[in-house]
């Protein structure tokens, strides 16, 4: 690569650059793509990368083998992952020690190493390519699949796979109105949680009075367990930048901001490098591609609170003030950042823009349901076999995500419920899993698509405890400005805690519902307005669990400490003593080969003995 | 020249200067919408949420606070529907459970028809209405006090917890604080989660017929309620 980047001054320049990049890529005999995403990183992918590079150097293969470190491929559960070309061979669960063998066998001889392939859990067969893996098979990976083809720190990679051609097309052929029209036809709705029609937001912002306008990318992603925005920004930052540029052209903005969560240093770094590279090529700055459009952007690090993701709080934080929501009686599209018209969209929303322009609105609208178009990325977590990032067409049944892609519950247990939509989403029972992931369908069922967290729960999950967990999270994250949210969530938590600790009274259920209604209707911002969802949805679908806690002082799932007792089934216990030795509180007594007993006064209900007993003799009642 | 808009509040046709808030206009016309964090001539933050109203837009009702809502031509506002009354009562109940011994909070609660409190009492000395913070910043440009912390830990404090030199000791923060009104003689104790009802007896005798009249609350007297004129 030349040190000084050639400035791309026109659409023709860009096409020529792409051609050059593509032909120089042919110099590599093979390609080795290793996931450097956060999940794989945690399973030591960096060591694998180092080992591979060392091995290539040793064998003087650096010039003919391209090593590309990319963002997340989604299947983090199996990381570190590697894909080899030619052959499209997919290796997983790699260790640094495997590097030598991979180079010697696969790169040099073209032999596939069985041991490193993925085993289909159903057929027990080894499979060679991503496409054959059930986890990937049921997905429709429009955005995530691109991660595999780009090194996030290389704008050249992005341009080679067709990057910035949507921008070129926009500037050359589309008026701002036409861009908005195209996005409208595509049916794109915001991926940040609310599902607001993107085109409508843009149109309102475009027609708002004022010369100066802004576009903002919301990359705050405060939802615990969610990391789809991170994976896109970290893995393919130019996709987001290009989307923002097209949006800026449409609404008439010259300046953009990416507001990134403070805990995402790699996303910050990659986005920063990407912006720098785009500037060097002249893709950001004045008169972009000779189309008379000027635009630049900056990165801003988040205020470190969940509520900073809320649009008005985010803008306050960008302005250097305390990140607290303000009443939105005048919308931010008219009165946003520095009181100027502002369009704020989520990372994934922006990432969808350039594919819509490139492939056409009809292509996008061809996927999904009547009201929810395109694909959506979900973070699948909880008690499910294949955790990771999943991208499916909108309208895919939750069942497909949980069972076909996720592989069902771990340890052969039964799935009981699925929580969607992050901390303020809702819990749906098993018999609702045929619901499609669709903004409106999930909303009607008392849950939501939200930003895309899906947590799978099995029979060992207590739904009252789940409600308590989310309430505690939201109470912690409430900014505390308005009364219904600050005091209402607090009182809901107080009541639910009473219930889980055996002090619940039947009339508290009605009070809980009334409070939930008040908090949802009267709170200032979205946090308070959606906070009651976990309580309401569990009350709606699992009332019997609340009743068991209140009326029988019993926790059916055996979770709520105050309501459970550990006992040993004397019939089953053979006196092996494993539990006695494991108990940190010295609560178990018994002679060798005789049934043991638990002293309930000493027992702290930690559950350690449970996993120690190989004979299923310990029961929770 | 001032521009005017016409709107309807609770069915009454009202002409109001553009740029004023629904709450201010309502009070001016004698429609008292209960409120706590609003102070005339200071900015509104929409924190207490007592002043909620229904704003009917295209036949659909949106619940929002009237202090932060500007009047608009043709607006239809309902300040006292059953729905609003219920929500407002619940909010006031949360407040009074938090600060059961504040006369001002009790007054507001009575005005919102709270009779019994269904939560265990707490006895906090501040309901975070932010009146003090705003008067200090906006009237005196002192910024000697502000909010610190988030959520449950939110409180009003001096920077770093010590009174700064630039505090003018004007006392406005204390004057405006709803916690400082001399308590009535029926303060509540834990275990007695009901209002003593003395202020309620100030309500109209025919309370059924004139349900929503002003109670001439202490809060209004202390806080320049339009009802009291400028005494
Ligand atoms: C408490 C709270 C937290 C939020 N956090 C995020 C977030 O982390 N990322 C995000 O994109 N949107 C978040 N949102 C939604 C944003 O306020 C906003 O609606 C969204 O970014 C708009 O983009 P979209 O139209 O593309 O969805 C949050 C909303 C609330 C109320
Ligand atoms: S709803 Fe909660 S987070 Fe939002 S402004 Fe009110 S207190 Fe703050
Ligand atoms: S581990 Fe199980 S079988 Fe062994 S003594 Fe304990 S309860 Fe009995
Ligand atoms: S639950 Fe914990 S404290 Fe109780 S008996 Fe088992 S190991 Fe001991
Ligand atoms: S007394 Fe001090 S803190 Fe209070 S309003 Fe005056 S200047 Fe502000
Ligand atoms: S100190 Fe008084 S005026 Fe200030 S926020 Fe607290 S209750 Fe309101
Ligand atoms: S981080 Fe490697 S697959 Fe997700
Ligand atoms: S007076 Fe309007 S929210 Fe407090």
Coordinates of N, CA, C and O in Angstrom, one line a residue, chain A residues 193 223-226 228 376-382 392 396-399 401-402 415-430 432-457 463 466 470 474 530-535 537-538 541-542:
Chain A
X193 N -34.4 0.4 19.6 CA -35.4 0.0 20.7 C -36.8 0.4 20.3 O -37.7 -0.4 20.5
X223 N -27.6 -1.9 27.2 CA -28.3 -3.1 27.6 C -27.3 -4.2 28.0 O -26.4 -4.5 27.3
X224 N -27.5 -4.7 29.3 CA -26.6 -5.7 29.7 C -26.7 -7.0 28.8 O -27.8 -7.4 28.4
X225 N -25.6 -7.5 28.4 CA -25.6 -8.8 27.6 C -25.7 -8.5 26.1 O -25.6 -9.4 25.3
X226 N -26.0 -7.3 25.7 CA -26.2 -7.0 24.3 C -24.9 -6.5 23.7 O -24.2 -5.7 24.4
X228 N -24.6 -6.2 19.9 CA -24.6 -6.2 18.4 C -24.1 -4.9 17.8 O -23.4 -4.9 16.8
X376 N -32.6 -8.4 11.5 CA -32.3 -7.8 12.8 C -31.3 -8.7 13.5 O -31.4 -9.9 13.4
X377 N -30.3 -8.1 14.2 CA -29.3 -8.8 14.9 C -29.8 -9.0 16.3 O -30.2 -8.0 17.0
X378 N -29.6 -10.2 16.8 CA -30.0 -10.4 18.3 C -28.8 -11.0 19.0 O -28.0 -11.7 18.4
X379 N -28.7 -10.7 20.3 CA -27.7 -11.3 21.1 C -28.4 -12.4 21.9 O -29.2 -12.1 22.7
X380 N -28.0 -13.6 21.6 CA -28.7 -14.7 22.2 C -27.9 -15.2 23.4 O -26.7 -15.6 23.2
X381 N -28.5 -15.1 24.6 CA -27.8 -15.5 25.8 C -28.7 -16.3 26.7 O -29.8 -16.6 26.4
X382 N -28.2 -16.6 27.9 CA -29.0 -17.3 28.9 C -28.7 -18.8 28.8 O -27.6 -19.3 28.3
X392 N -31.3 -12.5 11.8 CA -32.4 -13.2 11.0 C -33.3 -12.2 10.4 O -33.3 -11.0 10.8
X396 N -39.0 -13.9 11.7 CA -38.6 -15.3 12.0 C -39.2 -15.6 13.4 O -39.1 -14.8 14.3
X397 N -39.8 -16.8 13.5 CA -40.3 -17.2 14.8 C -39.3 -17.2 15.9 O -38.1 -17.7 15.6
X398 N -39.6 -16.8 17.1 CA -38.7 -16.9 18.2 C -38.2 -18.4 18.4 O -37.1 -18.6 18.8
X399 N -39.1 -19.3 18.1 CA -38.8 -20.7 18.3 C -37.6 -21.1 17.4 O -36.7 -21.8 17.8
X401 N -35.2 -19.2 16.5 CA -34.0 -18.6 17.0 C -33.5 -19.4 18.2 O -32.3 -19.7 18.4
X402 N -34.4 -19.7 19.1 CA -34.1 -20.4 20.3 C -33.7 -21.9 20.1 O -32.7 -22.4 20.6
X415 N -36.9 -25.4 28.0 CA -37.0 -24.0 27.9 C -38.3 -23.6 28.5 O -39.4 -24.2 28.2
X416 N -38.3 -22.6 29.4 CA -39.6 -22.2 30.0 C -40.0 -20.8 29.5 O -41.2 -20.6 29.3
X417 N -39.1 -19.9 29.3 CA -39.5 -18.6 28.9 C -38.4 -18.0 28.1 O -37.2 -18.4 28.2
X418 N -38.7 -17.0 27.3 CA -37.7 -16.2 26.6 C -37.9 -14.7 26.9 O -39.1 -14.2 26.8
X419 N -36.9 -14.1 27.3 CA -37.0 -12.6 27.6 C -36.4 -11.9 26.4 O -35.3 -12.2 26.0
X420 N -37.2 -11.0 25.8 CA -36.7 -10.3 24.7 C -36.7 -8.8 25.0 O -37.5 -8.3 25.8
X421 N -35.8 -8.0 24.3 CA -35.9 -6.6 24.4 C -35.1 -5.9 25.5 O -35.3 -4.7 25.8
X422 N -34.2 -6.6 26.1 CA -33.3 -6.0 27.1 C -34.1 -5.8 28.4 O -35.1 -6.4 28.7
X423 N -33.5 -5.0 29.3 CA -34.0 -4.9 30.7 C -35.4 -4.4 30.8 O -36.1 -4.8 31.7
X424 N -35.9 -3.7 29.8 CA -37.2 -3.2 29.9 C -38.1 -4.0 28.9 O -39.2 -3.5 28.5
X425 N -37.7 -5.1 28.5 CA -38.5 -6.0 27.6 C -39.4 -6.8 28.4 O -39.6 -6.6 29.6
X426 N -39.9 -7.9 27.8 CA -40.8 -8.8 28.6 C -40.5 -10.2 28.4 O -39.7 -10.6 27.6
X427 N -41.1 -11.0 29.3 CA -40.8 -12.5 29.3 C -42.0 -13.2 28.6 O -43.1 -13.0 29.0
X428 N -41.7 -14.0 27.6 CA -42.8 -14.7 26.9 C -42.6 -16.2 27.3 O -41.5 -16.7 27.3
X429 N -43.8 -16.9 27.5 CA -43.7 -18.3 27.9 C -43.5 -19.1 26.6 O -43.7 -18.7 25.5
X430 N -43.2 -20.4 26.8 CA -42.9 -21.3 25.7 C -44.0 -21.3 24.7 O -43.7 -21.3 23.5
X432 N -45.7 -19.1 23.6 CA -45.7 -17.9 22.7 C -44.5 -17.8 21.8 O -44.3 -16.8 21.1
X433 N -43.8 -18.9 21.7 CA -42.5 -18.8 21.0 C -42.7 -18.9 19.5 O -41.8 -18.7 18.7
X434 N -44.0 -19.1 19.1 CA -44.2 -19.1 17.6 C -44.4 -17.7 17.1 O -44.5 -17.4 15.9
X435 N -44.4 -16.7 18.1 CA -44.5 -15.3 17.7 C -43.3 -15.0 16.8 O -42.2 -15.4 17.1
X436 N -43.6 -14.2 15.8 CA -42.5 -13.7 14.9 C -41.7 -12.6 15.6 O -42.4 -11.8 16.3
X437 N -40.5 -12.4 15.3 CA -39.8 -11.2 15.8 C -40.2 -10.1 14.9 O -39.7 -10.0 13.8
X438 N -41.1 -9.3 15.4 CA -41.7 -8.2 14.6 C -42.1 -7.2 15.7 O -42.6 -7.5 16.7
X439 N -41.7 -5.9 15.4 CA -41.9 -4.9 16.4 C -43.3 -4.9 17.0 O -43.5 -4.9 18.2
X440 N -44.3 -5.0 16.1 CA -45.7 -4.9 16.6 C -46.2 -6.1 17.3 O -46.9 -6.1 18.3
X441 N -45.8 -7.3 16.8 CA -46.3 -8.6 17.3 C -45.8 -8.7 18.8 O -46.5 -9.1 19.7
X442 N -44.5 -8.4 18.9 CA -43.9 -8.6 20.3 C -44.5 -7.6 21.2 O -44.7 -7.9 22.4
X443 N -44.7 -6.4 20.7 CA -45.3 -5.3 21.6 C -46.6 -5.7 22.1 O -47.0 -5.6 23.2
X444 N -47.5 -6.3 21.1 CA -48.8 -6.7 21.5 C -48.8 -7.8 22.6 O -49.7 -7.9 23.4
X445 N -47.7 -8.6 22.5 CA -47.6 -9.7 23.5 C -47.0 -9.2 24.8 O -46.8 -10.1 25.7
X446 N -46.8 -7.9 25.0 CA -46.3 -7.4 26.2 C -44.8 -7.5 26.3 O -44.2 -7.2 27.4
X447 N -44.1 -7.7 25.2 CA -42.7 -7.7 25.2 C -42.2 -6.7 24.1 O -43.0 -5.9 23.7
X448 N -41.0 -6.8 23.6 CA -40.6 -5.9 22.5 C -39.3 -6.4 21.9 O -38.6 -7.3 22.4
X449 N -39.1 -6.0 20.6 CA -37.9 -6.3 20.0 C -36.7 -5.6 20.7 O -35.7 -6.2 20.9
X450 N -37.0 -4.4 21.1 CA -36.0 -3.6 21.8 C -34.7 -3.5 20.9 O -34.7 -3.5 19.7
X451 N -33.6 -3.5 21.6 CA -32.4 -3.4 20.9 C -31.9 -4.8 20.5 O -31.0 -4.9 19.7
X452 N -32.5 -5.8 21.0 CA -32.2 -7.1 20.4 C -31.6 -8.2 21.4 O -31.0 -9.1 20.9
X453 N -31.8 -8.0 22.7 CA -31.3 -9.0 23.6 C -32.3 -10.2 23.6 O -33.5 -9.9 23.7
X454 N -31.9 -11.4 23.6 CA -32.8 -12.5 23.8 C -32.2 -13.4 24.9 O -31.1 -13.9 24.7
X455 N -32.9 -13.5 26.0 CA -32.3 -14.3 27.1 C -33.2 -15.6 27.3 O -34.4 -15.4 27.5
X456 N -32.6 -16.7 27.2 CA -33.4 -18.0 27.3 C -33.4 -18.4 28.7 O -32.4 -18.4 29.4
X457 N -34.6 -18.8 29.2 CA -34.7 -19.2 30.6 C -35.3 -20.6 30.7 O -36.2 -21.0 29.9
X463 N -39.5 -16.8 37.8 CA -39.9 -15.6 37.0 C -40.1 -14.4 37.9 O -39.9 -13.2 37.5
X466 N -36.7 -13.1 38.3 CA -36.3 -12.4 37.0 C -36.8 -10.9 37.1 O -36.1 -10.0 36.8
X470 N -34.5 -7.4 37.0 CA -34.6 -6.3 36.0 C -35.0 -5.0 36.7 O -34.5 -3.9 36.4
X474 N -32.9 -1.5 36.6 CA -33.5 -0.3 36.2 C -33.5 0.8 37.3 O -33.4 2.0 37.1
X530 N -40.9 2.2 30.0 CA -40.9 0.8 29.7 C -40.4 -0.1 30.9 O -40.5 -1.3 30.8
X531 N -40.0 0.6 32.0 CA -39.5 -0.2 33.1 C -40.5 -1.2 33.7 O -40.1 -2.3 34.2
X532 N -41.8 -1.0 33.7 CA -42.7 -2.0 34.3 C -42.9 -3.3 33.4 O -43.4 -4.3 33.9
X533 N -42.4 -3.3 32.2 CA -42.6 -4.5 31.3 C -42.2 -5.8 32.0 O -42.9 -6.8 31.8
X534 N -41.0 -5.9 32.6 CA -40.7 -7.2 33.1 C -41.7 -7.7 34.2 O -42.0 -8.9 34.2
X535 N -42.2 -6.8 35.0 CA -43.1 -7.1 36.0 C -44.5 -7.5 35.3 O -45.1 -8.5 35.6
X537 N -45.1 -8.4 32.3 CA -45.2 -9.6 31.4 C -45.1 -10.9 32.3 O -45.7 -11.9 32.0
X538 N -44.3 -10.9 33.4 CA -44.3 -12.1 34.2 C -45.6 -12.2 35.0 O -46.1 -13.4 35.1
X541 N -48.0 -13.8 32.2 CA -47.8 -15.1 31.8 C -47.5 -16.1 32.9 O -47.6 -17.3 32.6
X542 N -47.0 -15.7 34.0 CA -46.7 -16.6 35.0 C -47.3 -16.2 36.4 O -46.6 -16.2 37.4

